[in-house]
CSV table of C-alpha atoms and ligand atoms in Angstrom, one decimal:
chain,number,residue,atom,x,y,z
A,28,UNK,CA,-0.1,0.2,-0.2
A,29,UNK,CA,1.2,3.5,-0.7
A,30,UNK,CA,2.3,5.6,2.4
A,31,UNK,CA,0.8,9.0,2.1
A,32,UNK,CA,3.3,10.5,4.3
A,33,UNK,CA,6.2,9.4,2.1
A,34,UNK,CA,8.2,12.4,1.1
A,35,UNK,CA,10.2,12.4,-1.8
A,36,UNK,CA,13.9,14.0,-2.2
A,37,UNK,CA,12.2,16.9,-4.5
A,38,UNK,CA,9.7,17.3,-1.5
A,39,UNK,CA,6.9,15.9,-3.7
A,40,UNK,CA,4.2,13.7,-2.1
A,41,UNK,CA,4.2,10.1,-3.5
A,42,UNK,CA,1.2,10.7,-6.1
A,43,UNK,CA,2.4,14.1,-7.2
A,44,UNK,CA,3.5,15.1,-10.5
A,45,UNK,CA,6.5,17.4,-11.3
A,46,UNK,CA,5.4,21.0,-12.2
A,47,UNK,CA,4.4,20.8,-16.1
A,48,UNK,CA,4.7,23.4,-18.9
A,49,UNK,CA,3.4,22.8,-22.5
A,50,UNK,CA,3.5,25.3,-25.4
A,51,UNK,CA,2.5,24.6,-29.1
A,52,UNK,CA,4.1,26.0,-32.2
A,53,UNK,CA,7.6,26.3,-30.9
A,54,UNK,CA,9.2,25.2,-34.5
A,55,UNK,CA,7.6,27.4,-36.8
A,56,UNK,CA,9.1,25.6,-40.1
A,57,UNK,CA,7.2,22.2,-38.7
A,58,UNK,CA,3.9,21.5,-40.0
A,59,UNK,CA,3.0,20.9,-36.0
A,60,UNK,CA,5.1,21.3,-32.9
A,61,UNK,CA,5.1,21.3,-29.1
A,62,UNK,CA,7.2,21.1,-25.9
A,63,UNK,CA,6.1,19.3,-22.9
A,64,UNK,CA,8.1,19.2,-19.6
A,65,UNK,CA,7.9,17.4,-16.6
A,66,UNK,CA,10.2,19.4,-14.2
A,67,UNK,CA,13.8,19.2,-15.5
A,68,UNK,CA,12.8,16.8,-18.6
A,69,UNK,CA,12.0,18.8,-21.6
A,70,UNK,CA,10.9,17.4,-24.8
A,71,UNK,CA,10.3,19.2,-28.1
A,72,UNK,CA,8.3,17.5,-30.8
A,73,UNK,CA,8.0,18.4,-34.5
A,74,UNK,CA,5.7,16.9,-37.3
A,75,UNK,CA,6.7,16.9,-40.8
A,76,UNK,CA,4.0,15.6,-43.3
A,77,UNK,CA,1.8,13.8,-44.3
A,78,UNK,CA,4.2,13.5,-47.3
A,79,UNK,CA,4.8,11.3,-50.2
A,80,UNK,CA,6.9,7.9,-48.6
A,81,UNK,CA,10.5,7.5,-50.0
A,82,UNK,CA,11.7,5.0,-51.1
A,83,UNK,CA,8.5,3.9,-53.0
A,84,UNK,CA,9.0,0.2,-52.2
A,85,UNK,CA,8.3,1.1,-48.3
A,86,UNK,CA,5.1,2.7,-49.2
A,87,UNK,CA,1.6,1.0,-47.9
A,88,UNK,CA,-1.3,1.5,-50.6
A,89,UNK,CA,-3.6,0.5,-47.8
A,90,UNK,CA,-2.6,3.0,-45.1
A,91,UNK,CA,0.1,5.6,-44.2
A,92,UNK,CA,3.0,5.2,-42.1
A,93,UNK,CA,3.6,7.2,-38.8
A,94,UNK,CA,7.2,7.4,-38.1
A,95,UNK,CA,8.8,8.4,-34.9
A,96,UNK,CA,12.5,9.9,-34.1
A,97,UNK,CA,13.3,9.9,-30.5
A,98,UNK,CA,16.8,11.6,-29.8
A,99,UNK,CA,18.4,12.4,-26.5
A,100,UNK,CA,20.7,15.7,-27.2
A,101,UNK,CA,24.6,15.3,-26.2
A,102,UNK,CA,24.3,18.0,-23.7
A,103,UNK,CA,20.6,16.8,-22.0
A,104,UNK,CA,22.4,14.7,-19.3
A,105,UNK,CA,25.5,15.2,-17.1
A,106,UNK,CA,27.6,12.6,-19.0
A,107,UNK,CA,27.6,13.5,-22.7
A,108,UNK,CA,25.9,11.4,-24.8
A,109,UNK,CA,27.5,10.2,-28.0
A,110,UNK,CA,25.4,11.7,-30.9
A,111,UNK,CA,23.5,9.5,-33.3
A,112,UNK,CA,21.2,6.6,-32.9
A,113,UNK,CA,21.5,4.2,-29.7
A,114,UNK,CA,20.0,0.8,-29.0
A,115,UNK,CA,17.9,2.7,-26.4
A,116,UNK,CA,16.8,5.7,-28.9
A,117,UNK,CA,15.5,3.0,-31.4
A,118,UNK,CA,13.6,1.3,-29.0
A,119,UNK,CA,12.1,4.3,-27.5
A,120,UNK,CA,11.1,5.6,-31.2
A,121,UNK,CA,9.3,2.4,-31.8
A,122,UNK,CA,7.5,2.6,-28.6
A,123,UNK,CA,6.3,6.3,-29.4
A,124,UNK,CA,4.8,5.0,-32.6
A,125,UNK,CA,3.1,2.2,-30.8
A,126,UNK,CA,1.8,4.6,-28.1
A,127,UNK,CA,0.4,7.0,-30.8
A,128,UNK,CA,-0.7,4.4,-33.4
A,129,UNK,CA,-3.9,3.6,-31.9
A,130,UNK,CA,-5.2,7.1,-32.0
A,131,UNK,CA,-3.6,8.4,-35.7
A,132,UNK,CA,-6.2,7.9,-38.0
A,133,UNK,CA,-3.2,6.7,-40.4
A,134,UNK,CA,-5.5,5.1,-42.7
A,135,UNK,CA,-6.8,8.2,-44.4
A,136,UNK,CA,-2.9,8.8,-45.9
A,137,UNK,CA,-2.2,5.8,-48.2
A,138,UNK,CA,1.3,6.1,-49.6
A,139,UNK,CA,2.3,8.8,-47.3
A,140,UNK,CA,4.5,9.0,-44.3
A,141,UNK,CA,3.9,11.5,-41.1
A,142,UNK,CA,7.4,11.9,-39.7
A,143,UNK,CA,7.5,13.1,-35.9
A,144,UNK,CA,10.9,14.0,-34.4
A,145,UNK,CA,11.3,14.1,-30.9
A,146,UNK,CA,14.4,15.9,-29.0
A,147,UNK,CA,15.1,15.7,-25.4
A,148,UNK,CA,16.6,19.0,-24.7
A,149,UNK,CA,17.1,18.2,-21.1
A,150,UNK,CA,16.7,14.9,-19.0
A,151,UNK,CA,15.7,14.0,-15.6
A,152,UNK,CA,13.9,10.4,-16.3
A,153,UNK,CA,10.6,9.8,-18.0
A,154,UNK,CA,11.9,11.5,-21.3
A,155,UNK,CA,9.7,8.8,-23.3
A,156,UNK,CA,6.5,10.2,-21.5
A,157,UNK,CA,7.3,13.7,-22.0
A,158,UNK,CA,8.2,12.8,-25.6
A,159,UNK,CA,4.8,11.1,-26.1
A,160,UNK,CA,3.0,13.8,-24.6
A,161,UNK,CA,4.8,16.6,-26.7
A,162,UNK,CA,4.3,14.5,-29.9
A,163,UNK,CA,0.5,14.1,-29.3
A,164,UNK,CA,0.3,17.8,-29.0
A,165,UNK,CA,2.5,18.2,-32.2
A,166,UNK,CA,0.4,16.0,-34.4
A,167,UNK,CA,-2.8,17.8,-33.1
A,168,UNK,CA,-1.3,21.1,-34.0
A,169,UNK,CA,-0.5,19.8,-37.3
A,170,UNK,CA,-3.8,19.1,-38.0
A,171,UNK,CA,-3.5,15.3,-38.3
A,172,UNK,CA,-6.8,13.5,-37.6
A,173,UNK,CA,-6.6,11.4,-34.4
A,174,UNK,CA,-9.2,9.7,-32.2
A,175,UNK,CA,-7.9,11.3,-29.0
A,176,UNK,CA,-4.9,13.1,-27.5
A,177,UNK,CA,-2.7,10.7,-25.6
A,178,UNK,CA,-1.0,11.5,-22.3
A,179,UNK,CA,1.8,9.4,-20.6
A,180,UNK,CA,3.1,9.1,-17.2
A,181,UNK,CA,5.4,6.8,-15.3
A,182,UNK,CA,5.0,5.2,-11.9
A,183,UNK,CA,7.9,3.9,-10.2
A,184,UNK,CA,8.4,1.6,-7.3
A,185,UNK,CA,10.9,2.1,-4.7
A,186,UNK,CA,11.1,-0.9,-2.3
A,187,UNK,CA,7.3,-1.1,-1.4
A,188,UNK,CA,6.4,2.7,-2.3
A,189,UNK,CA,4.9,3.5,-5.2
A,190,UNK,CA,6.0,7.1,-6.7
A,191,UNK,CA,4.4,9.0,-9.5
A,192,UNK,CA,6.4,10.6,-12.3
A,193,UNK,CA,10.0,9.3,-11.6
A,194,UNK,CA,12.7,12.0,-11.4
A,195,UNK,CA,16.2,11.3,-12.2
A,196,UNK,CA,17.5,10.9,-8.4
A,197,UNK,CA,14.9,8.2,-8.4
A,198,UNK,CA,15.7,6.6,-11.3
A,199,UNK,CA,19.4,6.3,-10.3
A,200,UNK,CA,18.4,4.8,-7.0
A,201,UNK,CA,16.3,2.3,-9.2
A,202,UNK,CA,19.6,1.3,-10.8
A,203,UNK,CA,21.3,0.8,-7.5
A,204,UNK,CA,18.7,-0.9,-5.7
A,205,UNK,CA,16.8,-4.3,-6.0
A,206,UNK,CA,13.6,-4.9,-7.0
A,207,UNK,CA,13.0,-1.2,-8.0
A,208,UNK,CA,10.3,-0.8,-10.8
A,209,UNK,CA,9.4,1.7,-13.5
A,210,UNK,CA,6.2,1.6,-15.4
A,211,UNK,CA,5.5,4.3,-18.1
A,212,UNK,CA,1.8,4.1,-19.1
A,213,UNK,CA,0.0,6.1,-22.2
A,214,UNK,CA,-3.7,6.5,-21.9
A,215,UNK,CA,-6.3,8.1,-24.6
A,216,UNK,CA,-8.5,10.8,-23.3
A,217,UNK,CA,-11.1,8.2,-22.6
A,218,UNK,CA,-8.5,6.2,-20.4
A,219,UNK,CA,-7.9,3.3,-22.7
A,220,UNK,CA,-4.0,2.2,-22.5
A,221,UNK,CA,-2.1,2.5,-25.8
A,222,UNK,CA,1.4,1.9,-24.1
A,223,UNK,CA,2.5,0.1,-21.0
A,224,UNK,CA,6.0,-1.0,-20.2
A,225,UNK,CA,7.1,-2.9,-17.0
A,226,UNK,CA,10.9,-2.5,-16.2
A,227,UNK,CA,11.1,-4.6,-12.8
A,228,UNK,CA,8.5,-6.6,-10.9
A,229,UNK,CA,5.0,-5.7,-9.6
A,230,UNK,CA,2.1,-7.9,-7.9
A,231,UNK,CA,-1.1,-7.9,-9.2
A,232,UNK,CA,-2.6,-6.1,-6.6
A,233,UNK,CA,0.0,-3.4,-6.4
A,234,UNK,CA,-0.4,-3.2,-10.5
A,235,UNK,CA,-4.1,-2.0,-10.0
A,236,UNK,CA,-3.0,0.9,-7.8
A,237,UNK,CA,-0.2,1.8,-10.4
A,238,UNK,CA,-2.7,2.0,-12.9
A,239,UNK,CA,-5.3,4.1,-10.7
A,240,UNK,CA,-2.4,6.6,-10.1
A,241,UNK,CA,-1.3,7.1,-13.5
A,242,UNK,CA,-4.9,7.3,-14.8
A,243,UNK,CA,-5.7,10.2,-12.0
A,244,UNK,CA,-2.3,11.8,-13.3
A,245,UNK,CA,-3.6,11.7,-16.9
A,246,UNK,CA,-6.0,13.6,-16.2
A,247,UNK,CA,-3.8,16.4,-15.0
A,248,UNK,CA,-1.5,16.2,-18.1
A,249,UNK,CA,-4.2,16.2,-20.3
A,250,UNK,CA,-5.7,19.5,-18.9
A,251,UNK,CA,-2.1,20.8,-19.5
A,252,UNK,CA,-1.8,19.7,-23.1
A,253,UNK,CA,-5.4,21.0,-23.9
A,254,UNK,CA,-4.7,24.2,-22.6
A,255,UNK,CA,-1.8,24.7,-24.4
A,256,UNK,CA,-3.6,23.7,-27.8
A,257,UNK,CA,-6.2,26.0,-27.2
A,258,UNK,CA,-4.0,28.9,-26.7
A,259,UNK,CA,-2.5,28.3,-29.9
A,260,UNK,CA,-5.7,28.3,-31.8
A,261,UNK,CA,-6.4,31.9,-30.1
B,330,CDP,O1,14.1,8.7,-19.7
B,330,CDP,P1,13.1,7.4,-19.7
B,330,CDP,O2,12.9,7.3,-18.1
B,330,CDP,O3,11.9,7.4,-20.6
B,330,CDP,O4,14.2,6.2,-20.1
B,330,CDP,P2,15.4,5.6,-19.2
B,330,CDP,O5,16.2,4.5,-20.4
B,330,CDP,O6,14.9,4.9,-18.2
B,330,CDP,O7,16.2,6.8,-18.7
B,330,CDP,C1,16.0,7.2,-17.5
B,330,CDP,C2,16.9,8.5,-17.4
B,330,CDP,O8,18.2,8.1,-17.3
B,330,CDP,C3,16.9,9.3,-18.5
B,330,CDP,O9,15.9,10.3,-18.8
B,330,CDP,C4,18.3,10.4,-18.4
B,330,CDP,O10,17.8,11.2,-17.4
B,330,CDP,C5,18.9,9.4,-17.9
B,330,CDP,N1,20.1,8.7,-19.0
B,330,CDP,C6,21.2,9.3,-19.1
B,330,CDP,O11,21.8,9.8,-18.0
B,330,CDP,N2,22.0,8.8,-19.8
B,330,CDP,C7,21.7,7.8,-21.0
B,330,CDP,N3,22.7,7.6,-21.9
B,330,CDP,C8,20.3,7.3,-20.8
B,330,CDP,C9,19.6,7.6,-19.4
């Protein structure tokens, strides 16, 4: 059971998100763009397309292709990251496609591609969630038809304690500790799950608590995304 008195290194309650900021239209040359941050984790997403897919042999005449590219900038973390694709960035790019795939109405764009480029400007854990949140907003800003916006958050478990929106310090304690768990989850606005990852172990009972905690946070994240999108329309 989560301990309501538990206080975290940054002073948050166990079920408290970091302060969020969101802004739409941050990359004027893109067809759609957005920034989303959880505390010190900052993601920017830029959407290009729909446009004809090249090479032609990769085209799908039945539906379009959603292509996501997640990248962490060299200076986004304390130890410089070697530029270029890595196993981790390739995995997160794929996961981002899967998290967005169920809501993007890609059938409307046969033979076309929609490119979503996600750059992590500064990283303090949960970058995949921030990237997915920014990407959903950027796609909406680009006018791509979607069944819903998606909102993503991660829940961690430190020993027995569940914590919402894991930060870098907590993530590094996970790496040292045994049995530490990190669970990023993405929801549609009607609370269907489009993405769920489990790194570690969790009981069925505690998993229900995790989903409930993430579900409540989803509402708060969605409000921030919606407000930024509305501001861009004014
Ligand atoms: O960022 P996210 O939690 O989605 O993915 P992760 O692979 O669990 O990475 C957790 C955190 O570790 C990142 O957000 C960064 O703060 C940090 N990290 C790093 O410092 N250097 C790397 N090469 C990769 C991750």
